[in-house]
Amino acid sequence: MRSPLSSQQAEQIAPLLKALADPVRLRLLSLVASHADGEACVCDLTDAFELSQPTISHHLKVLHEVGLLDRSKRGVWVYYQLRTEALAGLAALIDDGAR
Amino acid sequence: MRSPLSSQQAEQIAPLLKALADPVRLRLLSLVASHADGEACVCDLTDAFELSQPTISHHLKVLHEVGLLDRSKRGVWVYYQLRTEALAGLAALIDDGAR
DNA sequence: CGATGACATTGACAAACGTCTATGTCTTTG
DNA sequence: CAAAGACATAGACGTTTGTCAATGTCATCG
């Protein structure tokens, strides 16, 4: 790694990692990513867990707020979609630290 | 992303991300990585923060326990070293999710 | 041996987190 | 308009987390 992170940089990156650092949210992301057309509605996701619908809704909100998931409402359903650039950018940052 | 993560996979990865998901620990990692010879003793690290020595010691322990830092004692000093493979592996995992 | 200094451990405490139940909002349909 | 269904929000509650002060351990040096 070239030069140490500044406090500001560290506090920018940490929330992204924090959003990712939960087993349920990791699975949510991967479920969305592996779904047909790269998007999934909340109903699909809720069915994949033994958790209440509000809990899933909460996790999706966290992922959306840090910019890892896009959100689009169509009719009664809400579809979430992976923001691959955001994830790829984070991966690049981490990988950079390893070289 | 090809196939969704299993619960087991997710619960293996999450602790690593959790260890990374703190501004202080991010800076600690980058400080160690950018230090001469790729290692730093606790005294060097403590000086870089306005935090108590036990707090730094705690964060280093967290990073060590998940395998991101190696620990070696030489005389009175303890040196920490970045485990680049661990970090690179994590980066690869995340990047994989983005493709 | 006794003092000093580097680092770890313990215990305490407030803040943040993950989950649930209850309720709200908004859209569709009869 | 009324009922039903998809999703979000609010509030509550136990658990985890980040921090500190106090103390412990161990190596070094007079």
PDB file of C-alpha atoms (C1' of nucleotides) in Angstrom:
ATOM      1  CA  MET A   1       0.000   0.000   0.000  1.00  0.00           C
ATOM      2  CA  ARG A   2       1.393   3.378  -0.963  1.00  0.00           C
ATOM      3  CA  SER A   3       0.246   5.861   1.668  1.00  0.00           C
ATOM      4  CA  PRO A   4      -1.924   5.475   4.765  1.00  0.00           C
ATOM      5  CA  LEU A   5      -5.595   6.377   4.620  1.00  0.00           C
ATOM      6  CA  SER A   6      -6.655   9.718   5.996  1.00  0.00           C
ATOM      7  CA  SER A   7      -9.341   9.877   8.669  1.00  0.00           C
ATOM      8  CA  GLN A   8     -11.732  11.287   6.092  1.00  0.00           C
ATOM      9  CA  GLN A   9     -11.074   8.495   3.634  1.00  0.00           C
ATOM     10  CA  ALA A  10     -11.466   5.890   6.339  1.00  0.00           C
ATOM     11  CA  GLU A  11     -14.761   7.349   7.474  1.00  0.00           C
ATOM     12  CA  GLN A  12     -16.036   7.391   3.925  1.00  0.00           C
ATOM     13  CA  ILE A  13     -15.229   3.765   3.286  1.00  0.00           C
ATOM     14  CA  ALA A  14     -16.238   2.296   6.625  1.00  0.00           C
ATOM     15  CA  PRO A  15     -20.017   2.779   6.195  1.00  0.00           C
ATOM     16  CA  LEU A  16     -19.929   0.901   2.902  1.00  0.00           C
ATOM     17  CA  LEU A  17     -18.141  -2.010   4.531  1.00  0.00           C
ATOM     18  CA  LYS A  18     -20.461  -1.853   7.487  1.00  0.00           C
ATOM     19  CA  ALA A  19     -23.436  -2.202   5.177  1.00  0.00           C
ATOM     20  CA  LEU A  20     -21.813  -5.254   3.656  1.00  0.00           C
ATOM     21  CA  ALA A  21     -20.759  -6.768   6.959  1.00  0.00           C
ATOM     22  CA  ASP A  22     -23.922  -8.678   7.750  1.00  0.00           C
ATOM     23  CA  PRO A  23     -24.741 -12.222   6.641  1.00  0.00           C
ATOM     24  CA  VAL A  24     -28.318 -11.360   5.743  1.00  0.00           C
ATOM     25  CA  ARG A  25     -27.299  -8.369   3.673  1.00  0.00           C
ATOM     26  CA  LEU A  26     -24.584 -10.351   1.912  1.00  0.00           C
ATOM     27  CA  ARG A  27     -27.150 -12.934   0.932  1.00  0.00           C
ATOM     28  CA  LEU A  28     -29.606 -10.242  -0.122  1.00  0.00           C
ATOM     29  CA  LEU A  29     -27.027  -8.694  -2.420  1.00  0.00           C
ATOM     30  CA  SER A  30     -26.095 -12.013  -3.943  1.00  0.00           C
ATOM     31  CA  LEU A  31     -29.746 -12.948  -4.373  1.00  0.00           C
ATOM     32  CA  VAL A  32     -30.477  -9.724  -6.209  1.00  0.00           C
ATOM     33  CA  ALA A  33     -27.356 -10.102  -8.328  1.00  0.00           C
ATOM     34  CA  SER A  34     -28.095 -13.667  -9.322  1.00  0.00           C
ATOM     35  CA  HIS A  35     -31.768 -13.034 -10.057  1.00  0.00           C
ATOM     36  CA  ALA A  36     -33.141 -12.893 -13.592  1.00  0.00           C
ATOM     37  CA  ASP A  37     -32.561  -9.475 -15.198  1.00  0.00           C
ATOM     38  CA  GLY A  38     -30.370  -8.560 -12.214  1.00  0.00           C
ATOM     39  CA  GLU A  39     -33.267  -7.369 -10.171  1.00  0.00           C
ATOM     40  CA  ALA A  40     -35.642  -8.798  -7.575  1.00  0.00           C
ATOM     41  CA  CYS A  41     -38.729  -7.584  -5.781  1.00  0.00           C
ATOM     42  CA  VAL A  42     -39.000  -7.592  -2.023  1.00  0.00           C
ATOM     43  CA  CYS A  43     -41.452 -10.480  -2.074  1.00  0.00           C
ATOM     44  CA  ASP A  44     -38.867 -12.728  -3.750  1.00  0.00           C
ATOM     45  CA  LEU A  45     -36.280 -11.799  -1.153  1.00  0.00           C
ATOM     46  CA  THR A  46     -38.516 -12.102   1.880  1.00  0.00           C
ATOM     47  CA  ASP A  47     -39.325 -15.674   0.882  1.00  0.00           C
ATOM     48  CA  ALA A  48     -35.644 -16.629   0.974  1.00  0.00           C
ATOM     49  CA  PHE A  49     -35.245 -15.896   4.687  1.00  0.00           C
ATOM     50  CA  GLU A  50     -36.906 -16.899   7.895  1.00  0.00           C
ATOM     51  CA  LEU A  51     -37.122 -13.272   8.897  1.00  0.00           C
ATOM     52  CA  SER A  52     -40.005 -10.873   9.073  1.00  0.00           C
ATOM     53  CA  GLN A  53     -40.802  -8.655   6.100  1.00  0.00           C
ATOM     54  CA  PRO A  54     -39.929  -5.455   7.999  1.00  0.00           C
ATOM     55  CA  THR A  55     -36.522  -6.847   8.829  1.00  0.00           C
ATOM     56  CA  ILE A  56     -35.777  -7.558   5.184  1.00  0.00           C
ATOM     57  CA  SER A  57     -37.105  -4.119   4.311  1.00  0.00           C
ATOM     58  CA  HIS A  58     -34.725  -2.630   6.858  1.00  0.00           C
ATOM     59  CA  HIS A  59     -31.697  -4.417   5.424  1.00  0.00           C
ATOM     60  CA  LEU A  60     -32.617  -3.380   1.904  1.00  0.00           C
ATOM     61  CA  LYS A  61     -32.845   0.196   3.061  1.00  0.00           C
ATOM     62  CA  VAL A  62     -29.347   0.028   4.543  1.00  0.00           C
ATOM     63  CA  LEU A  63     -27.937  -1.343   1.292  1.00  0.00           C
ATOM     64  CA  HIS A  64     -29.814   1.266  -0.705  1.00  0.00           C
ATOM     65  CA  GLU A  65     -28.665   4.148   1.467  1.00  0.00           C
ATOM     66  CA  VAL A  66     -24.982   3.399   0.955  1.00  0.00           C
ATOM     67  CA  GLY A  67     -25.498   3.095  -2.775  1.00  0.00           C
ATOM     68  CA  LEU A  68     -25.101  -0.644  -3.192  1.00  0.00           C
ATOM     69  CA  LEU A  69     -28.675  -1.230  -4.364  1.00  0.00           C
ATOM     70  CA  ASP A  70     -30.880   0.722  -6.728  1.00  0.00           C
ATOM     71  CA  ARG A  71     -34.579   0.923  -5.991  1.00  0.00           C
ATOM     72  CA  SER A  72     -37.428   1.239  -8.464  1.00  0.00           C
ATOM     73  CA  LYS A  73     -41.131   0.943  -7.861  1.00  0.00           C
ATOM     74  CA  ARG A  74     -43.333  -0.546 -10.542  1.00  0.00           C
ATOM     75  CA  GLY A  75     -46.977  -0.897  -9.657  1.00  0.00           C
ATOM     76  CA  VAL A  76     -47.339  -2.509  -6.296  1.00  0.00           C
ATOM     77  CA  TRP A  77     -43.877  -4.017  -6.368  1.00  0.00           C
ATOM     78  CA  VAL A  78     -40.504  -2.561  -5.486  1.00  0.00           C
ATOM     79  CA  TYR A  79     -37.516  -3.896  -7.375  1.00  0.00           C
ATOM     80  CA  TYR A  80     -33.944  -3.737  -6.130  1.00  0.00           C
ATOM     81  CA  GLN A  81     -30.952  -3.910  -8.396  1.00  0.00           C
ATOM     82  CA  LEU A  82     -27.245  -4.274  -7.703  1.00  0.00           C
ATOM     83  CA  ARG A  83     -25.072  -1.222  -8.387  1.00  0.00           C
ATOM     84  CA  THR A  84     -22.135  -3.200  -9.705  1.00  0.00           C
ATOM     85  CA  GLU A  85     -19.877  -0.154 -10.046  1.00  0.00           C
ATOM     86  CA  ALA A  86     -20.225   0.545  -6.341  1.00  0.00           C
ATOM     87  CA  LEU A  87     -19.323  -3.025  -5.444  1.00  0.00           C
ATOM     88  CA  ALA A  88     -16.495  -3.158  -7.968  1.00  0.00           C
ATOM     89  CA  GLY A  89     -15.148   0.140  -6.686  1.00  0.00           C
ATOM     90  CA  LEU A  90     -15.070  -1.153  -3.153  1.00  0.00           C
ATOM     91  CA  ALA A  91     -13.336  -4.345  -4.267  1.00  0.00           C
ATOM     92  CA  ALA A  92     -10.704  -2.280  -6.075  1.00  0.00           C
ATOM     93  CA  LEU A  93     -10.113  -0.209  -2.962  1.00  0.00           C
ATOM     94  CA  ILE A  94      -9.563  -3.257  -0.802  1.00  0.00           C
ATOM     95  CA  ASP A  95      -7.414  -4.972  -3.374  1.00  0.00           C
ATOM     96  CA  ASP A  96      -5.330  -1.833  -3.605  1.00  0.00           C
ATOM     97  CA  GLY A  97      -4.551  -2.160   0.080  1.00  0.00           C
ATOM     98  CA  ALA A  98      -3.165  -5.618  -0.546  1.00  0.00           C
ATOM     99  CA  ARG A  99      -0.568  -4.435  -3.054  1.00  0.00           C
TER     100      ARG A  99
ATOM    101  CA  MET B   1     -22.932 -12.994  -9.854  1.00  0.00           C
ATOM    102  CA  ARG B   2     -23.437 -16.617 -10.693  1.00  0.00           C
ATOM    103  CA  SER B   3     -25.227 -18.210  -7.772  1.00  0.00           C
ATOM    104  CA  PRO B   4     -26.479 -16.781  -4.472  1.00  0.00           C
ATOM    105  CA  LEU B   5     -24.389 -17.196  -1.331  1.00  0.00           C
ATOM    106  CA  SER B   6     -25.366 -19.888   1.118  1.00  0.00           C
ATOM    107  CA  SER B   7     -26.018 -18.980   4.730  1.00  0.00           C
ATOM    108  CA  GLN B   8     -22.766 -20.666   5.682  1.00  0.00           C
ATOM    109  CA  GLN B   9     -20.757 -18.735   3.123  1.00  0.00           C
ATOM    110  CA  ALA B  10     -22.357 -15.482   4.187  1.00  0.00           C
ATOM    111  CA  GLU B  11     -21.612 -16.141   7.840  1.00  0.00           C
ATOM    112  CA  GLN B  12     -18.011 -16.932   7.019  1.00  0.00           C
ATOM    113  CA  ILE B  13     -17.441 -13.734   5.075  1.00  0.00           C
ATOM    114  CA  ALA B  14     -19.364 -11.321   7.290  1.00  0.00           C
ATOM    115  CA  PRO B  15     -16.915 -11.371  10.246  1.00  0.00           C
ATOM    116  CA  LEU B  16     -14.045 -10.437   7.941  1.00  0.00           C
ATOM    117  CA  LEU B  17     -15.977  -7.481   6.591  1.00  0.00           C
ATOM    118  CA  LYS B  18     -17.074  -6.567  10.077  1.00  0.00           C
ATOM    119  CA  ALA B  19     -13.464  -6.401  11.176  1.00  0.00           C
ATOM    120  CA  LEU B  20     -12.734  -4.100   8.259  1.00  0.00           C
ATOM    121  CA  ALA B  21     -15.813  -1.946   8.764  1.00  0.00           C
ATOM    122  CA  ASP B  22     -14.387   0.530  11.235  1.00  0.00           C
ATOM    123  CA  PRO B  23     -12.539   3.743  10.409  1.00  0.00           C
ATOM    124  CA  VAL B  24      -9.879   3.181  13.046  1.00  0.00           C
ATOM    125  CA  ARG B  25      -9.202  -0.362  11.908  1.00  0.00           C
ATOM    126  CA  LEU B  26      -9.049   0.713   8.272  1.00  0.00           C
ATOM    127  CA  ARG B  27      -6.429   3.276   9.153  1.00  0.00           C
ATOM    128  CA  LEU B  28      -4.545   0.775  11.292  1.00  0.00           C
ATOM    129  CA  LEU B  29      -4.372  -1.661   8.396  1.00  0.00           C
ATOM    130  CA  SER B  30      -3.198   0.995   5.982  1.00  0.00           C
ATOM    131  CA  LEU B  31      -0.649   2.281   8.471  1.00  0.00           C
ATOM    132  CA  VAL B  32       0.819  -1.169   8.929  1.00  0.00           C
ATOM    133  CA  ALA B  33       0.815  -1.783   5.189  1.00  0.00           C
ATOM    134  CA  SER B  34       2.525   1.469   4.356  1.00  0.00           C
ATOM    135  CA  HIS B  35       5.127   1.169   7.078  1.00  0.00           C
ATOM    136  CA  ALA B  36       8.730   0.328   6.397  1.00  0.00           C
ATOM    137  CA  ASP B  37       9.246  -3.454   5.978  1.00  0.00           C
ATOM    138  CA  GLY B  38       5.470  -3.838   5.992  1.00  0.00           C
ATOM    139  CA  GLU B  39       5.283  -4.053   9.737  1.00  0.00           C
ATOM    140  CA  ALA B  40       4.736  -1.695  12.644  1.00  0.00           C
ATOM    141  CA  CYS B  41       4.882  -1.960  16.394  1.00  0.00           C
ATOM    142  CA  VAL B  42       1.992  -0.950  18.601  1.00  0.00           C
ATOM    143  CA  CYS B  43       3.799   2.161  19.810  1.00  0.00           C
ATOM    144  CA  ASP B  44       3.997   3.517  16.252  1.00  0.00           C
ATOM    145  CA  LEU B  45       0.293   2.907  15.761  1.00  0.00           C
ATOM    146  CA  THR B  46      -0.853   4.311  19.080  1.00  0.00           C
ATOM    147  CA  ASP B  47       0.899   7.580  18.289  1.00  0.00           C
ATOM    148  CA  ALA B  48      -1.131   8.015  15.105  1.00  0.00           C
ATOM    149  CA  PHE B  49      -4.475   8.191  16.930  1.00  0.00           C
ATOM    150  CA  GLU B  50      -5.993  10.212  19.693  1.00  0.00           C
ATOM    151  CA  LEU B  51      -7.184   7.043  21.326  1.00  0.00           C
ATOM    152  CA  SER B  52      -6.021   5.181  24.394  1.00  0.00           C
ATOM    153  CA  GLN B  53      -3.491   2.413  24.076  1.00  0.00           C
ATOM    154  CA  PRO B  54      -5.955  -0.273  25.193  1.00  0.00           C
ATOM    155  CA  THR B  55      -8.355   0.806  22.473  1.00  0.00           C
ATOM    156  CA  ILE B  56      -5.702   0.432  19.784  1.00  0.00           C
ATOM    157  CA  SER B  57      -4.715  -2.891  21.305  1.00  0.00           C
ATOM    158  CA  HIS B  58      -8.330  -3.990  21.094  1.00  0.00           C
ATOM    159  CA  HIS B  59      -8.651  -3.077  17.417  1.00  0.00           C
ATOM    160  CA  LEU B  60      -5.408  -4.847  16.592  1.00  0.00           C
ATOM    161  CA  LYS B  61      -6.726  -7.931  18.317  1.00  0.00           C
ATOM    162  CA  VAL B  62      -9.883  -7.859  16.217  1.00  0.00           C
ATOM    163  CA  LEU B  63      -7.867  -7.592  13.002  1.00  0.00           C
ATOM    164  CA  HIS B  64      -5.530 -10.350  14.148  1.00  0.00           C
ATOM    165  CA  GLU B  65      -8.337 -12.703  15.116  1.00  0.00           C
ATOM    166  CA  VAL B  66      -9.919 -12.628  11.669  1.00  0.00           C
ATOM    167  CA  GLY B  67      -6.552 -13.216  10.054  1.00  0.00           C
ATOM    168  CA  LEU B  68      -5.918  -9.808   8.527  1.00  0.00           C
ATOM    169  CA  LEU B  69      -2.860  -9.067  10.661  1.00  0.00           C
ATOM    170  CA  ASP B  70       0.043 -11.231  11.725  1.00  0.00           C
ATOM    171  CA  ARG B  71       1.524 -10.711  15.145  1.00  0.00           C
ATOM    172  CA  SER B  72       5.119 -11.257  16.240  1.00  0.00           C
ATOM    173  CA  LYS B  73       6.796 -10.299  19.485  1.00  0.00           C
ATOM    174  CA  ARG B  74      10.426  -9.244  19.464  1.00  0.00           C
ATOM    175  CA  GLY B  75      11.820  -8.199  22.782  1.00  0.00           C
ATOM    176  CA  VAL B  76       9.524  -5.725  24.427  1.00  0.00           C
ATOM    177  CA  TRP B  77       7.810  -4.780  21.184  1.00  0.00           C
ATOM    178  CA  VAL B  78       4.977  -6.434  19.302  1.00  0.00           C
ATOM    179  CA  TYR B  79       4.975  -6.060  15.540  1.00  0.00           C
ATOM    180  CA  TYR B  80       1.920  -6.386  13.354  1.00  0.00           C
ATOM    181  CA  GLN B  81       2.079  -7.221   9.684  1.00  0.00           C
ATOM    182  CA  LEU B  82      -0.562  -7.214   6.955  1.00  0.00           C
ATOM    183  CA  ARG B  83      -1.665 -10.593   5.622  1.00  0.00           C
ATOM    184  CA  THR B  84      -2.003  -9.477   2.044  1.00  0.00           C
ATOM    185  CA  GLU B  85      -3.427 -12.759   0.808  1.00  0.00           C
ATOM    186  CA  ALA B  86      -6.330 -12.433   3.216  1.00  0.00           C
ATOM    187  CA  LEU B  87      -7.088  -8.923   2.045  1.00  0.00           C
ATOM    188  CA  ALA B  88      -6.653  -9.827  -1.603  1.00  0.00           C
ATOM    189  CA  GLY B  89      -8.907 -12.840  -1.172  1.00  0.00           C
ATOM    190  CA  LEU B  90     -11.626 -10.704   0.284  1.00  0.00           C
ATOM    191  CA  ALA B  91     -11.276  -8.184  -2.529  1.00  0.00           C
ATOM    192  CA  ALA B  92     -11.597 -10.976  -5.067  1.00  0.00           C
ATOM    193  CA  LEU B  93     -14.734 -12.239  -3.367  1.00  0.00           C
ATOM    194  CA  ILE B  94     -16.382  -8.839  -3.468  1.00  0.00           C
ATOM    195  CA  ASP B  95     -15.288  -8.156  -7.002  1.00  0.00           C
ATOM    196  CA  ASP B  96     -16.731 -11.505  -7.998  1.00  0.00           C
ATOM    197  CA  GLY B  97     -20.109 -10.355  -6.805  1.00  0.00           C
ATOM    198  CA  ALA B  98     -19.898  -7.366  -9.114  1.00  0.00           C
ATOM    199  CA  ARG B  99     -19.527  -9.493 -12.249  1.00  0.00           C
TER     200      ARG B  99
ATOM    201  C1'  DC C   1      15.932  -7.530  43.010  1.00  0.00           C
ATOM    202  C1'  DG C   2      13.229  -3.380  42.099  1.00  0.00           C
ATOM    203  C1'  DA C   3      11.809   0.029  38.783  1.00  0.00           C
ATOM    204  C1'  DT C   4      10.385   1.132  34.202  1.00  0.00           C
ATOM    205  C1'  DG C   5       8.195   0.611  29.985  1.00  0.00           C
ATOM    206  C1'  DA C   6       5.499  -1.990  26.170  1.00  0.00           C
ATOM    207  C1'  DC C   7       1.566  -4.250  25.481  1.00  0.00           C
ATOM    208  C1'  DA C   8      -2.696  -7.101  26.930  1.00  0.00           C
ATOM    209  C1'  DT C   9      -6.788  -7.988  29.746  1.00  0.00           C
ATOM    210  C1'  DT C  10     -10.748  -6.787  32.549  1.00  0.00           C
ATOM    211  C1'  DG C  11     -14.822  -4.493  33.660  1.00  0.00           C
ATOM    212  C1'  DA C  12     -17.931  -0.716  32.925  1.00  0.00           C
ATOM    213  C1'  DC C  13     -20.903   2.121  30.131  1.00  0.00           C
ATOM    214  C1'  DA C  14     -23.165   4.599  26.373  1.00  0.00           C
ATOM    215  C1'  DA C  15     -24.207   4.145  21.557  1.00  0.00           C
ATOM    216  C1'  DA C  16     -25.335   1.453  17.629  1.00  0.00           C
ATOM    217  C1'  DC C  17     -27.421  -2.732  15.720  1.00  0.00           C
ATOM    218  C1'  DG C  18     -30.690  -6.575  14.405  1.00  0.00           C
ATOM    219  C1'  DT C  19     -34.994  -8.170  15.153  1.00  0.00           C
ATOM    220  C1'  DC C  20     -39.909  -8.152  16.108  1.00  0.00           C
ATOM    221  C1'  DT C  21     -44.902  -6.445  16.458  1.00  0.00           C
ATOM    222  C1'  DA C  22     -47.974  -2.975  15.266  1.00  0.00           C
ATOM    223  C1'  DT C  23     -49.271   0.347  12.169  1.00  0.00           C
ATOM    224  C1'  DG C  24     -49.055   3.369   8.066  1.00  0.00           C
ATOM    225  C1'  DT C  25     -49.055   4.378   2.944  1.00  0.00           C
ATOM    226  C1'  DC C  26     -50.183   3.502  -1.537  1.00  0.00           C
ATOM    227  C1'  DT C  27     -51.871   0.727  -5.432  1.00  0.00           C
ATOM    228  C1'  DT C  28     -54.973  -2.471  -7.459  1.00  0.00           C
ATOM    229  C1'  DT C  29     -59.290  -4.681  -7.865  1.00  0.00           C
ATOM    230  C1'  DG C  30     -64.151  -5.719  -7.127  1.00  0.00           C
TER     231       DG C  30
ATOM    232  C1'  DC D   1     -65.684   3.527  -2.209  1.00  0.00           C
ATOM    233  C1'  DA D   2     -64.148  -0.609   0.377  1.00  0.00           C
ATOM    234  C1'  DA D   3     -61.094  -4.528   0.792  1.00  0.00           C
ATOM    235  C1'  DA D   4     -56.716  -6.690  -0.009  1.00  0.00           C
ATOM    236  C1'  DG D   5     -51.986  -6.854  -0.762  1.00  0.00           C
ATOM    237  C1'  DA D   6     -46.956  -5.038  -1.165  1.00  0.00           C
ATOM    238  C1'  DC D   7     -43.846  -2.536   1.093  1.00  0.00           C
ATOM    239  C1'  DA D   8     -42.222   1.113   4.557  1.00  0.00           C
ATOM    240  C1'  DT D   9     -42.040   3.307   9.099  1.00  0.00           C
ATOM    241  C1'  DA D  10     -42.182   3.580  14.172  1.00  0.00           C
ATOM    242  C1'  DG D  11     -41.247   2.017  18.539  1.00  0.00           C
ATOM    243  C1'  DA D  12     -39.509  -1.453  21.740  1.00  0.00           C
ATOM    244  C1'  DC D  13     -36.036  -4.643  23.368  1.00  0.00           C
ATOM    245  C1'  DG D  14     -31.968  -7.547  23.997  1.00  0.00           C
ATOM    246  C1'  DT D  15     -27.229  -7.914  22.073  1.00  0.00           C
ATOM    247  C1'  DT D  16     -23.042  -6.243  20.245  1.00  0.00           C
ATOM    248  C1'  DT D  17     -19.635  -2.637  19.733  1.00  0.00           C
ATOM    249  C1'  DG D  18     -16.199   1.124  20.685  1.00  0.00           C
ATOM    250  C1'  DT D  19     -14.165   3.433  24.219  1.00  0.00           C
ATOM    251  C1'  DC D  20     -11.922   4.292  28.646  1.00  0.00           C
ATOM    252  C1'  DA D  21      -9.668   3.747  33.413  1.00  0.00           C
ATOM    253  C1'  DA D  22      -7.585   0.431  36.110  1.00  0.00           C
ATOM    254  C1'  DT D  23      -4.815  -3.402  36.438  1.00  0.00           C
ATOM    255  C1'  DG D  24      -1.996  -7.367  34.880  1.00  0.00           C
ATOM    256  C1'  DT D  25       2.059  -9.597  32.504  1.00  0.00           C
ATOM    257  C1'  DC D  26       6.481  -9.802  30.912  1.00  0.00           C
ATOM    258  C1'  DA D  27      11.028  -8.204  29.360  1.00  0.00           C
ATOM    259  C1'  DT D  28      14.819  -4.919  30.146  1.00  0.00           C
ATOM    260  C1'  DC D  29      17.956  -2.279  32.741  1.00  0.00           C
ATOM    261  C1'  DG D  30      20.159  -0.245  36.870  1.00  0.00           C
TER     262       DG D  30
END
